[in-house]
Each structure stands twice: as structure tokens, then as C-alpha cells.
Coordinates of C-alpha atoms and ligand atoms in Angstrom, one line a residue:
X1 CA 94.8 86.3 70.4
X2 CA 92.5 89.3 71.6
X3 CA 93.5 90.6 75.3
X4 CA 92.1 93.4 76.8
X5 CA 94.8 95.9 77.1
X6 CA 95.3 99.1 79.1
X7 CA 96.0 101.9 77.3
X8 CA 96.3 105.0 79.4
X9 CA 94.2 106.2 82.4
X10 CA 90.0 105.4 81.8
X11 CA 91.3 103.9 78.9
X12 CA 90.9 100.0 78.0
X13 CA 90.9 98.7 74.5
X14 CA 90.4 95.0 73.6
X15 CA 93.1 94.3 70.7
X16 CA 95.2 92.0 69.1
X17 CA 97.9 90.5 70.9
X18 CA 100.5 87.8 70.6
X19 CA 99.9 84.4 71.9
X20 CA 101.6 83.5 74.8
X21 CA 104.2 80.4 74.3
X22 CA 105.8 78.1 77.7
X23 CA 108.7 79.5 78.7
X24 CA 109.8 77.1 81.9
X25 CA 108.9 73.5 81.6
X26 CA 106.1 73.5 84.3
X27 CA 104.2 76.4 82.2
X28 CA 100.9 75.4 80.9
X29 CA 98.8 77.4 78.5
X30 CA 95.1 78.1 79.5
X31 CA 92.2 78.8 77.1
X32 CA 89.7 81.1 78.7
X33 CA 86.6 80.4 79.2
X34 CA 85.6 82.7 82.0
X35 CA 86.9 85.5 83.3
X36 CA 85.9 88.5 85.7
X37 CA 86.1 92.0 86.6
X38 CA 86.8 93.1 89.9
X39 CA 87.0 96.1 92.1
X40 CA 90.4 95.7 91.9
X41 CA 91.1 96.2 88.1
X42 CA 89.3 99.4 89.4
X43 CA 92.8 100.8 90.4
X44 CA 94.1 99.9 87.5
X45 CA 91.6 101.6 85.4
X46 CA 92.7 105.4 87.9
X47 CA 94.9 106.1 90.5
X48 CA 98.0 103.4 89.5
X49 CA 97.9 104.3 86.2
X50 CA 101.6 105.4 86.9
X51 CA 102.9 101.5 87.2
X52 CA 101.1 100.2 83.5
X53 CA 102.8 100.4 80.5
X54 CA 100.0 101.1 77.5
X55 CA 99.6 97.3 76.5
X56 CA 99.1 95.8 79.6
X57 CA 97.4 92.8 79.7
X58 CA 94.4 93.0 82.4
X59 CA 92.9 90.4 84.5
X60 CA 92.7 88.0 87.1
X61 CA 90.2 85.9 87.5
X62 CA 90.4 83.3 84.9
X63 CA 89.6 80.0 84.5
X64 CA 89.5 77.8 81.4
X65 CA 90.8 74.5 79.7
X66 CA 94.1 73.3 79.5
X67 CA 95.9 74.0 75.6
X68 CA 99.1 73.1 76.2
X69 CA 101.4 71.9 79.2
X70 CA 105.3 71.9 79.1
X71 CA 108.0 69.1 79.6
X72 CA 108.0 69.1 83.3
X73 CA 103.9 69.1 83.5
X74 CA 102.8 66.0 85.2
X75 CA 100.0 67.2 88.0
X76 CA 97.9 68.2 84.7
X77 CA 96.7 67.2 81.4
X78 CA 95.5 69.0 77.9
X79 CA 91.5 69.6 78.4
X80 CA 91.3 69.7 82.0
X81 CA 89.2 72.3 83.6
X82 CA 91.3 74.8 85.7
X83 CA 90.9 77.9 87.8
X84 CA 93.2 80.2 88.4
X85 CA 94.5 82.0 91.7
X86 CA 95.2 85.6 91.2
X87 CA 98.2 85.1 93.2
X88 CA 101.4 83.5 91.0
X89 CA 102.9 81.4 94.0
X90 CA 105.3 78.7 93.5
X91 CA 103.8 76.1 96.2
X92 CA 107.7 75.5 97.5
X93 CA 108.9 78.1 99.3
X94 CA 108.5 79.0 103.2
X95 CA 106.1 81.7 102.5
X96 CA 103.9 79.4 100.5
X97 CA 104.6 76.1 103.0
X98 CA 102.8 78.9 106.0
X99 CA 99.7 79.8 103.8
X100 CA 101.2 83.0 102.9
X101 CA 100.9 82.5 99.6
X102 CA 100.6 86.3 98.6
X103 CA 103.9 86.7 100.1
X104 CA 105.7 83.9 97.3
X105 CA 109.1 84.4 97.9
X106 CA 109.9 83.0 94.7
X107 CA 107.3 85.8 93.1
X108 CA 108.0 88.8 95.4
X109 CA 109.0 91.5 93.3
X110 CA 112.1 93.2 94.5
X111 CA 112.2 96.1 92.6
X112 CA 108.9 97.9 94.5
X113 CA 109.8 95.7 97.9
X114 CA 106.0 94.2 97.1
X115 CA 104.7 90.6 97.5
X116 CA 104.2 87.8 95.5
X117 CA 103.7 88.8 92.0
X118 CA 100.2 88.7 90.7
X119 CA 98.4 88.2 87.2
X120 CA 97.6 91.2 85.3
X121 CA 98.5 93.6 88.2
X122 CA 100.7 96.6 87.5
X123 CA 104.6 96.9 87.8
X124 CA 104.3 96.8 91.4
X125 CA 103.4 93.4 91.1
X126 CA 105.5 91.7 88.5
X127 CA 103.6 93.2 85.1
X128 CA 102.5 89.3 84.4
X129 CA 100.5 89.5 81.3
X130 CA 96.2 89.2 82.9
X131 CA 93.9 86.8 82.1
X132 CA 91.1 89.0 80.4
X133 CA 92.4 87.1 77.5
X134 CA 91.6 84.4 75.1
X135 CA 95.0 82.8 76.4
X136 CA 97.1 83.0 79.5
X137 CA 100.5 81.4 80.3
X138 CA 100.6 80.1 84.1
X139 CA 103.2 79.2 85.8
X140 CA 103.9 75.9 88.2
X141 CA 101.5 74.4 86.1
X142 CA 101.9 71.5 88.5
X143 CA 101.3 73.4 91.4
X144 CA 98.9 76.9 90.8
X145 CA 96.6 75.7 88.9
X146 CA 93.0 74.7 90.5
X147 CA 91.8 71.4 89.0
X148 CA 88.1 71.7 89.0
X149 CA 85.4 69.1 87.9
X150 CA 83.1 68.8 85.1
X151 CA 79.6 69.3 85.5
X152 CA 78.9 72.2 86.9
X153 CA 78.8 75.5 85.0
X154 CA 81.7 78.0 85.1
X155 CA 80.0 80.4 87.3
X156 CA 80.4 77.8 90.1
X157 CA 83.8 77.9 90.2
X158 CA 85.0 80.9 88.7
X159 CA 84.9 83.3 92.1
X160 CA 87.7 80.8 93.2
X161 CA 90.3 83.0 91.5
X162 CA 89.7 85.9 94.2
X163 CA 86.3 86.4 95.4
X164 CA 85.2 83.4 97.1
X165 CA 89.1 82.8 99.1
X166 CA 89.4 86.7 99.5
X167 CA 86.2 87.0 100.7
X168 CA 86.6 83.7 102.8
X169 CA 90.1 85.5 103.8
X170 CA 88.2 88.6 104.9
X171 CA 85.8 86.6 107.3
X172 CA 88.6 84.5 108.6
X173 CA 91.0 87.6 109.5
X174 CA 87.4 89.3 111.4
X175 CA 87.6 86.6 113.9
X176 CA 84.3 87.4 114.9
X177 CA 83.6 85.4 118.0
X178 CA 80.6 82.4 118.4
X179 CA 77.3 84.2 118.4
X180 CA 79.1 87.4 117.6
X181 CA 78.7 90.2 115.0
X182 CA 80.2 91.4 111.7
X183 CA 79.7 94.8 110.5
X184 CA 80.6 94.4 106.4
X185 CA 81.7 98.1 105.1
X186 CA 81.3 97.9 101.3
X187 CA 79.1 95.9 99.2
X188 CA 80.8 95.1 95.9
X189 CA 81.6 91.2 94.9
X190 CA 84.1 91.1 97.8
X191 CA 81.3 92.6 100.7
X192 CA 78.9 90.8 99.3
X193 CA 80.0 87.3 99.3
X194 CA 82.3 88.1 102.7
X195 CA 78.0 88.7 104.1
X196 CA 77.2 85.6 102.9
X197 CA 80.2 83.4 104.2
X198 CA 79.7 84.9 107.7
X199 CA 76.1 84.3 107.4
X200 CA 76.4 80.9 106.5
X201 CA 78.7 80.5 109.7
X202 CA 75.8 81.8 111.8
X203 CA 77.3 85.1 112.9
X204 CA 74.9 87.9 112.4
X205 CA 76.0 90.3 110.3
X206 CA 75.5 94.1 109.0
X207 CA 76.2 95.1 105.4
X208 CA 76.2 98.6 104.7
X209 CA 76.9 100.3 101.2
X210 CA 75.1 103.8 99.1
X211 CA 73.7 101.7 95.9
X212 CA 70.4 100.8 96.2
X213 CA 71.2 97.6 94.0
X214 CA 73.8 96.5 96.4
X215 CA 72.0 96.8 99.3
X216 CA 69.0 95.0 97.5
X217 CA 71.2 91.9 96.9
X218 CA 72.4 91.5 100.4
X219 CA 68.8 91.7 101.8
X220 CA 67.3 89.3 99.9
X221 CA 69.6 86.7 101.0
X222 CA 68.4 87.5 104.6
X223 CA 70.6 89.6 105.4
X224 CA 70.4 93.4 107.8
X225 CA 72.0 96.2 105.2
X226 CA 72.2 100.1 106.1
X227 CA 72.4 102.7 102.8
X228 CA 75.3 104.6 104.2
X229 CA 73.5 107.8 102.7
X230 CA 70.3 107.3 104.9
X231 CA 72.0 107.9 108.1
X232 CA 74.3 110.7 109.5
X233 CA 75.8 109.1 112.4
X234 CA 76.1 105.3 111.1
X235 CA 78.7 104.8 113.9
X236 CA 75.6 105.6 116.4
X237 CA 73.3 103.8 114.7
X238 CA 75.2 100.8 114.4
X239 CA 75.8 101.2 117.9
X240 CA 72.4 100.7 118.7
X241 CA 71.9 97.8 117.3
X242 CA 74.6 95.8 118.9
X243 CA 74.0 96.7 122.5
X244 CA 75.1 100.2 122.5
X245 CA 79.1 98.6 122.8
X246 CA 79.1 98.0 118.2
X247 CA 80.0 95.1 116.3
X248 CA 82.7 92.4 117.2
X249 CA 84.6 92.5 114.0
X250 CA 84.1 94.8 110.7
X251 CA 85.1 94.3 107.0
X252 CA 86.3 96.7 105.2
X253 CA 85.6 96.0 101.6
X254 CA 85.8 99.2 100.2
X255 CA 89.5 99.9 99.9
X256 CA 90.9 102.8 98.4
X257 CA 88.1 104.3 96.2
X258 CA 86.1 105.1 99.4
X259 CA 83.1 108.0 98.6
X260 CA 83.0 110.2 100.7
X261 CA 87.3 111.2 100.8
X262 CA 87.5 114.7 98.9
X263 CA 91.4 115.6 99.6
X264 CA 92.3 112.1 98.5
X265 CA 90.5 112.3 95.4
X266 CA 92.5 115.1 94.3
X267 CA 95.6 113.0 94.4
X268 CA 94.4 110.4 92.4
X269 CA 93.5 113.0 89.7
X270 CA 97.2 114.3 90.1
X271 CA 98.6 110.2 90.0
X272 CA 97.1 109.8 87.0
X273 CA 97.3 113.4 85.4
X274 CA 101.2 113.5 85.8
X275 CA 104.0 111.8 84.0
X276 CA 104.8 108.2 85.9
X277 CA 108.3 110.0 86.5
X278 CA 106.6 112.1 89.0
X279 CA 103.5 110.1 89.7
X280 CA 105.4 106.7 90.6
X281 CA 107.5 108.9 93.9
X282 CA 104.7 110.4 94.6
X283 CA 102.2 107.4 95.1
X284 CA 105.0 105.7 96.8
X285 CA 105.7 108.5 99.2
X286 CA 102.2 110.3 99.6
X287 CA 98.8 109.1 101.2
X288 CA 96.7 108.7 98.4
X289 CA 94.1 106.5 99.1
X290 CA 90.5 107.7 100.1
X291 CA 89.8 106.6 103.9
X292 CA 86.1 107.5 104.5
X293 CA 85.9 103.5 104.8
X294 CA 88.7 102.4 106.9
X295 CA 87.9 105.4 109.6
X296 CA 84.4 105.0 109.8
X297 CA 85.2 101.1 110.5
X298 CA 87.6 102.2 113.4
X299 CA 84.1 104.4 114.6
X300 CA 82.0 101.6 114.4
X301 CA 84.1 98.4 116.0
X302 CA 83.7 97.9 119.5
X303 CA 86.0 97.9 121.8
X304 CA 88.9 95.3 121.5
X305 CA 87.1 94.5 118.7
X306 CA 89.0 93.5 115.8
X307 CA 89.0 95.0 111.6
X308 CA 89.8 93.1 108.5
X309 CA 90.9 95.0 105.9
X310 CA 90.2 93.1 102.2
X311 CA 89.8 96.6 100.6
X312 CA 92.6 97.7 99.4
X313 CA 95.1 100.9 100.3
X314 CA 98.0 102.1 98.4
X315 CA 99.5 105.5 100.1
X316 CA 102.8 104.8 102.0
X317 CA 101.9 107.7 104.2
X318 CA 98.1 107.5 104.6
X319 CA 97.2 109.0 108.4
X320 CA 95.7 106.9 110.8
X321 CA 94.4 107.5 113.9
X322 CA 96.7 105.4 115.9
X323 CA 95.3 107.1 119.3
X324 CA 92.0 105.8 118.6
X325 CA 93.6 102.3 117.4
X326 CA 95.7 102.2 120.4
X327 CA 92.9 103.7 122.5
X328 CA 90.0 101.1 121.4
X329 CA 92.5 97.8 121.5
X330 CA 91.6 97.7 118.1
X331 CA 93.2 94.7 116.2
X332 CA 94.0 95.4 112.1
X333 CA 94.3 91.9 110.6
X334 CA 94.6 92.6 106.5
X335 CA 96.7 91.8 102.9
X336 CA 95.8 90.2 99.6
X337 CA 94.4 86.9 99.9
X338 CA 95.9 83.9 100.1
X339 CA 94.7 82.1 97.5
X340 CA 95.4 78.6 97.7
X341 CA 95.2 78.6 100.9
X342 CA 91.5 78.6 101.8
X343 CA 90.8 76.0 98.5
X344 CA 90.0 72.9 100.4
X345 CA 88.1 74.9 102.9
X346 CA 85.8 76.7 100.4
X347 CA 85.3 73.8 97.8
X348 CA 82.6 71.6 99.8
X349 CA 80.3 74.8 99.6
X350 CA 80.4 74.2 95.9
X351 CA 79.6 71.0 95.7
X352 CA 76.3 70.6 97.8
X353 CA 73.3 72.6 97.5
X354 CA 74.7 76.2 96.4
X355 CA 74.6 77.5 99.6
X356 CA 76.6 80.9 98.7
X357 CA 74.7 81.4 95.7
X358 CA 77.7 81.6 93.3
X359 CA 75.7 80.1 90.2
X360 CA 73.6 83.2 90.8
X361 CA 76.2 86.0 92.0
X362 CA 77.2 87.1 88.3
X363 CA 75.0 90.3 87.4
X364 CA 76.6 90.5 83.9
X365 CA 78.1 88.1 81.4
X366 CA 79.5 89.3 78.2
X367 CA 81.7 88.9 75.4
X368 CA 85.2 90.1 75.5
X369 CA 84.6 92.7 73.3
X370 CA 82.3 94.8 75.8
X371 CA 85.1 94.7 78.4
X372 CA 86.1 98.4 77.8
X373 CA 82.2 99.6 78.7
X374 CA 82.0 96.6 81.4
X375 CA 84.9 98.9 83.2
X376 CA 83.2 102.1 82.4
X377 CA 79.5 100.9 83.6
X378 CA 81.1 99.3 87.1
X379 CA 83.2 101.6 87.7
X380 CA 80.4 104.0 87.8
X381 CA 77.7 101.5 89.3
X382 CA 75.4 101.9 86.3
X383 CA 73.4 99.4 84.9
X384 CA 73.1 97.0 88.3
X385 CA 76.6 95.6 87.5
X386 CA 77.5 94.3 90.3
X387 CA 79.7 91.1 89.5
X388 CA 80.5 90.8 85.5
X389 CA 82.7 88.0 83.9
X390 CA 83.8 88.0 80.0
X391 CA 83.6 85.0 77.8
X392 CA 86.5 85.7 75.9
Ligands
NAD1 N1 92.6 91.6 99.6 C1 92.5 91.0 98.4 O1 93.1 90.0 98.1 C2 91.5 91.6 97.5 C3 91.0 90.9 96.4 C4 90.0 91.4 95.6 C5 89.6 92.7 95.8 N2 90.1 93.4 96.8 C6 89.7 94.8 97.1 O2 88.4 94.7 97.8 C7 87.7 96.0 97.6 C8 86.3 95.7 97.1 O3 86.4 95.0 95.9 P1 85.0 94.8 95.0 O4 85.3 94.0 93.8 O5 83.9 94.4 95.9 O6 84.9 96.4 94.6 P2 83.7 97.4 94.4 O7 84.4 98.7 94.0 O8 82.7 96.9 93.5 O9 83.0 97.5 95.8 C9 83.2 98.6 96.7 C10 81.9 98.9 97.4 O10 82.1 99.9 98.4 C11 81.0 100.8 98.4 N3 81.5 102.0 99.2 C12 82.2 103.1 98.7 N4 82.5 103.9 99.7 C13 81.9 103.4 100.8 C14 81.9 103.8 102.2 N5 82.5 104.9 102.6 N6 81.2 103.0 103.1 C15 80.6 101.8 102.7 N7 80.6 101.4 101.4 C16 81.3 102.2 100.5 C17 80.8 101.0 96.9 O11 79.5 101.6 96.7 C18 80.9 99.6 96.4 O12 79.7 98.9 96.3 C19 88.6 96.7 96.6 O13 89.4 97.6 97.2 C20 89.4 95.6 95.9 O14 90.6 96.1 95.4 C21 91.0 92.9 97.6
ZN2 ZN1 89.9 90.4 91.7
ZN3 ZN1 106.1 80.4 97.0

């Protein structure tokens, strides 16, 4: 089959791969029929370079039809329509039984002292082949698996791999109070769709991002955005419009590739310059990640406020302003989201009317074969690519 492959840092090549086969009896097979790009593949693409292996199958965001089930497969059959969580999680054990289904402990991967394992995602997280493939092999095919209906195009249910239950995860963890505000830091897929979830629950909301495009997309659904690069003091400003106290909750959806963070910048040159020997201790010992984000969201929340963290950070020794933290009775709430858990929550918005736009939210949709300058385009915010899924 044709994969898309990583092949060294900045560096992603679609090429020919072997098929994947079931290797436990509850395996099914997936044909793919849609499958995105995210902000996290992003990481993948620089700074945690050290943890691929040249060959790495990327991805993980699929859905598709069924091709083939195994022995023990009796939740699914061969055709039905299925989305996939980015999460592998069993469905049986105690993490999984508490929502905490990016904390499987039947996936965790021992060898990094990381959570559940996760599909096309680095050594750190179990080096499962991704689903930016023509096939993917899933696991607890009678469990992971998201049965979806017919009808509807892909689009509408695609974003139920991550965006939609990350973003929904995101809003959740903000715990933004009735009639309160949400300051949104970042404007990618995740920001975007974490505005409109809190929109739709009537809380008002703040997005704020430095591409034009972003912005754009936000507003039009109704929406207050501020271009980051347009004001010196955004703390201040912010301020200002929330009765001079800030917002009740923020989002950060920025993560680790933050503008604005020149030290950390340097290190993720060096991470991916220097042999994974050196690179792999070093990540795992060093703050690496670019903060611009995450500190101006610990400006900007009020007081006793709280900040959800759906960007992600990867430096075990990032500093923090615990002062201010401990100072502001600021509340941190964060971690990869638990897929399967927000499912039956999210699905009735998919059914009736639209109301998140998701039919809509794809700026790109391409072939397979223009994945490697689909990475090179977003990761540069060229183009207007804001959300972009491959039709392998
Ligand atoms: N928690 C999870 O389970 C989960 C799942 C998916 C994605 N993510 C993470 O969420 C983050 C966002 O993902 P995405 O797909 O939307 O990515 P993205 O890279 O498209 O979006 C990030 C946005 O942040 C903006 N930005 C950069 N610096 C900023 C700053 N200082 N202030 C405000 N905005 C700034 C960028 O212009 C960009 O629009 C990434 O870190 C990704 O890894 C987490
Ligand atoms: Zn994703
Ligand atoms: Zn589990």
C-alpha cells in the first residue's frame, strides 16, 4: 500500500509500504477514506525527530471502511463505516472504565513512562504504524472503533479522530462558569473548533492568533478575535474587555511551536540537528518547548481563574512561573484527549443542523500524494491551510 512515511527531520515522503495483516483476533483492517493533518504531526515533522525511525508511518485521524475483521470480531462487520480515535485504548482497563482513556493501561508505553500508546506517534508513544495510509490495522476492533452512519459525507465525521473530542476536551477542562468567558490562545483546527464549542454553549469567548486567515475564520462565525501582532500588551487589552479582572478560563491551543519563544527555538534546531543518542536525553531532560503561549495565558486569566492546556509541551524541565500560578489561584487542567470519552456527547451536534460547521471546517482536501507539501504549506501557514485531510 502507499503510506506516508517520515524520513528524517522536514522530511516526508509518500512510498510504498507493506500491507498491514491482523495480528490479535479482535484486529480489524481499515481502508482509508479520509484522513487529516494536524498540528500535532507538526512535532513530528521538527523538534521529536529524535523518537522516529526513517519509515514511520504518520497519522492519526483516519476513518474509513472496514476490509477485514479477525476471529474474535463481533461488535463490527466488513463495509461498515468507522472513525478512528487517535488514542489506541483497550476499553477494559481502569484507566479506560474512568474516561482516561489516553492513560490505557493496557497501551501505556513503559519504556518512556508515557500514556496510552497512540497511532502514528513517535517512540514515545508505542511507534503504531499512522493512518495517513491506504490501510491501517486497529486494534480492539470491537471496542476502538467509531461506528458511524451512512449518509453524511466524511467531512462530518472525520474531526471525531481528535479535533472535535480534543477540542470538546479543551472546553470541558476550561470550566468556564454560566455566563462566563473563554480566552482561546491559538487558532489552528484545535482553537478554532474549541471557539465554536464554547460559543455554541453560550459562553462568550476571545480567540486570538497572528494569521490573518485564522482570525478571519473565527469572526465570521460571530465570533470576537485579537491578531496577537496588533497589540503590545494583549494581557491589558484583554483585560479591558472583561471588566478590568480577564477572562474566566483560557485555552491554550498553541502548544509547543509557540511564535514568539527565541531560546527555545534554538533547542529544537539542536533536537533535531543531533544524533537521537544525544537528542533523545536531552529532550527528555531539557525545556525545549517554546512558552510565549502558555505564559501569556497565565498573564491573561483572571484571578482563580482556571487554563486548559490542549497544546501540547514536551520539555521535562520547561520553567514555570509557579509564583505567579500559586499567586493567581490559577488552576492547570490539561493532557491528550480522551477520545472515546466525549463520543456520545459530541455526536448529536452532528446529526442536526451542522451547528459546528464541520462539513465546512476542511480548508484543503487532497490526494495522498501531496501530503509531503500539505506538511510543508501548514506548517508554514501558506496557502490558507488551515484544516487539510488526504484521500488516500
Ligand atoms: N491535547 C490533545 O489531545 C491534542 C490533540 C490534537 C492537537 N493537540 C495540540 O494542540 C495544538 C494546536 O493544534 P492545531 O492542529 O490547532 O495546530 P496549529 O499549529 O495549526 O495551531 C496553532 C496556532 O497557534 C498560533 N500561535 C502561535 N503562537 C501563538 C501565540 N504566541 N499566541 C497565540 N497564537 C499563537 C498559530 O498561528 C496557529 O494558528 C498543538 O500543540 C497540537 O499538538 C493536542
Ligand atoms: Zn491530531
Ligand atoms: Zn484501556
Amino acid at each position: 500500500m502507499k503510506a506516508l512515511t517520515w524520513q528524517g527531520v522536514s522530511d516526508v515522503r509518500v512510498e510504498e509500504v507493506p500491507d498491514p495483516a491482523i495480528v490479535n483476533p479482535d484486529d480489524i483492517i481499515v481502508r482509508i477514506t479520509t484522513t487529516g493533518l494536524c498540528g500535532s504531526d507538526l512535532h513530528l515533522y521538527t523538534v521529536l525527530a529524535p523518537f522516529l525511525d526513517p519509515g514511520d508511518v504518520l497519522g492519526h485521524e483516519p476513518m474509513g471502511v472496514v476490509e477485514e475483521i479477525g476471529p474474535g470480531v463481533t461488535n463490527l462487520a466488513v463495509g461498515d463505516r468507522v472513525v478512528i480515535p487517535f488514542n489506541v485504548s483497550c476499553g477494559h482497563c481502569w484507566m479506560c472504565g474512568h474516561g482516561l482513556h489516553s492513560q490505557c493501561e493496557t497501551t501505556q508505553v513503559h519504556e518512556y513512562g508515557t500514556g496510552a500508546s497512540l497511532f502514528g506517534y513517535t517512540k514515545l508513544y508505542g511507534q503504531v504504524p499512522g493512518g495517513q495510509a491506504e490501510l491501517l490495522r486497529v486494534p480492539f476492533g470491537n471496542y476502538l472503533p467509531i461506528k458511524v452512519p451512512e449518509g453524511p459525507p466524511d467531512d462530518r465525521f472525520v474531526f471525531l479522530s481528535d479535533v472535535l473530542p480534543t477540542a470538546w476536551q479543551g472546553v470541558e477542562y476550561a470550566d468556564v462558569p454560566d455566563g462566563g468567558s473563554l480566552v482561546v490562545l491559538g487558532l489552528g483546527p484545535i482553537g478554532d473548533m474549541a471557539c465554536r464549542i464554547a460559543a455554541h454553549r453560550g459562553h462568550r469567548v476571545i480567540g486570538v492568533d497572528l494569521v490573518t486567515e485564522r482570525l478571519e475564520r473565527v469572526r465570521e462565525r460571530g465570533i470576537e478575535v485579537l491578531d496577537l501582532t496588533e497589540h503590545d500588551d494583549l494581557p491589558g487589552t484583554i483585560r479591558e474587555m472583561t471588566d478590568g479582572r480577564g477572562p474566566d478560563s483560557v485555552i491554550d491551543a498553541v502548544g509547543m511551536e509557540a511564535h514568539g519563544s527565541p531560546v527555545a527555538g534554538f533547542a529544537h534546531k539542536l533536537a533535531g540537528l543531533l544524533p537521537d543518542k544525544l537528542a533523545q536525553p536531552m529532550m527528555e531532560n531539557l525545556g525545549v518547548s517554546k512558552l510565549a503561549a502558555l505564559y501569556s495565558g497565565i498573564e491573561i486569566v483572571r484571578r482563580g481563574g482556571t487554563i486548559s492546556l490542549s497544546g501540547v509541551y514536551g520539555g521535562a524541565a520547561d520553567p514555570l512561573p509557579t509564583l505567579q500560578l500559586f499567586d493567581k489561584q490559577i488552576q492547570v487542567r490539561q493532557g491528550q484527549a480522551n477520545v472515546k470519552a466525549w463520543v456520545d456527547d459530541i455526536m448529536p451536534l452532528l446529526a442536526n443542523g451542522d451547528p459546528l460547521g464541520v462539513d465546512s471546517f476542511a480548508t484543503h482536501r487532497l490526494p495522498l500524494s501531496e501530503a509531503p507539501s500539505a506538511y510543508e504549506h501548514f506548517q508554514k501557514k501558506e496557502q490558507g491551510m488551515v484544516k487539510v485531510v488526504f484521500h488516500p
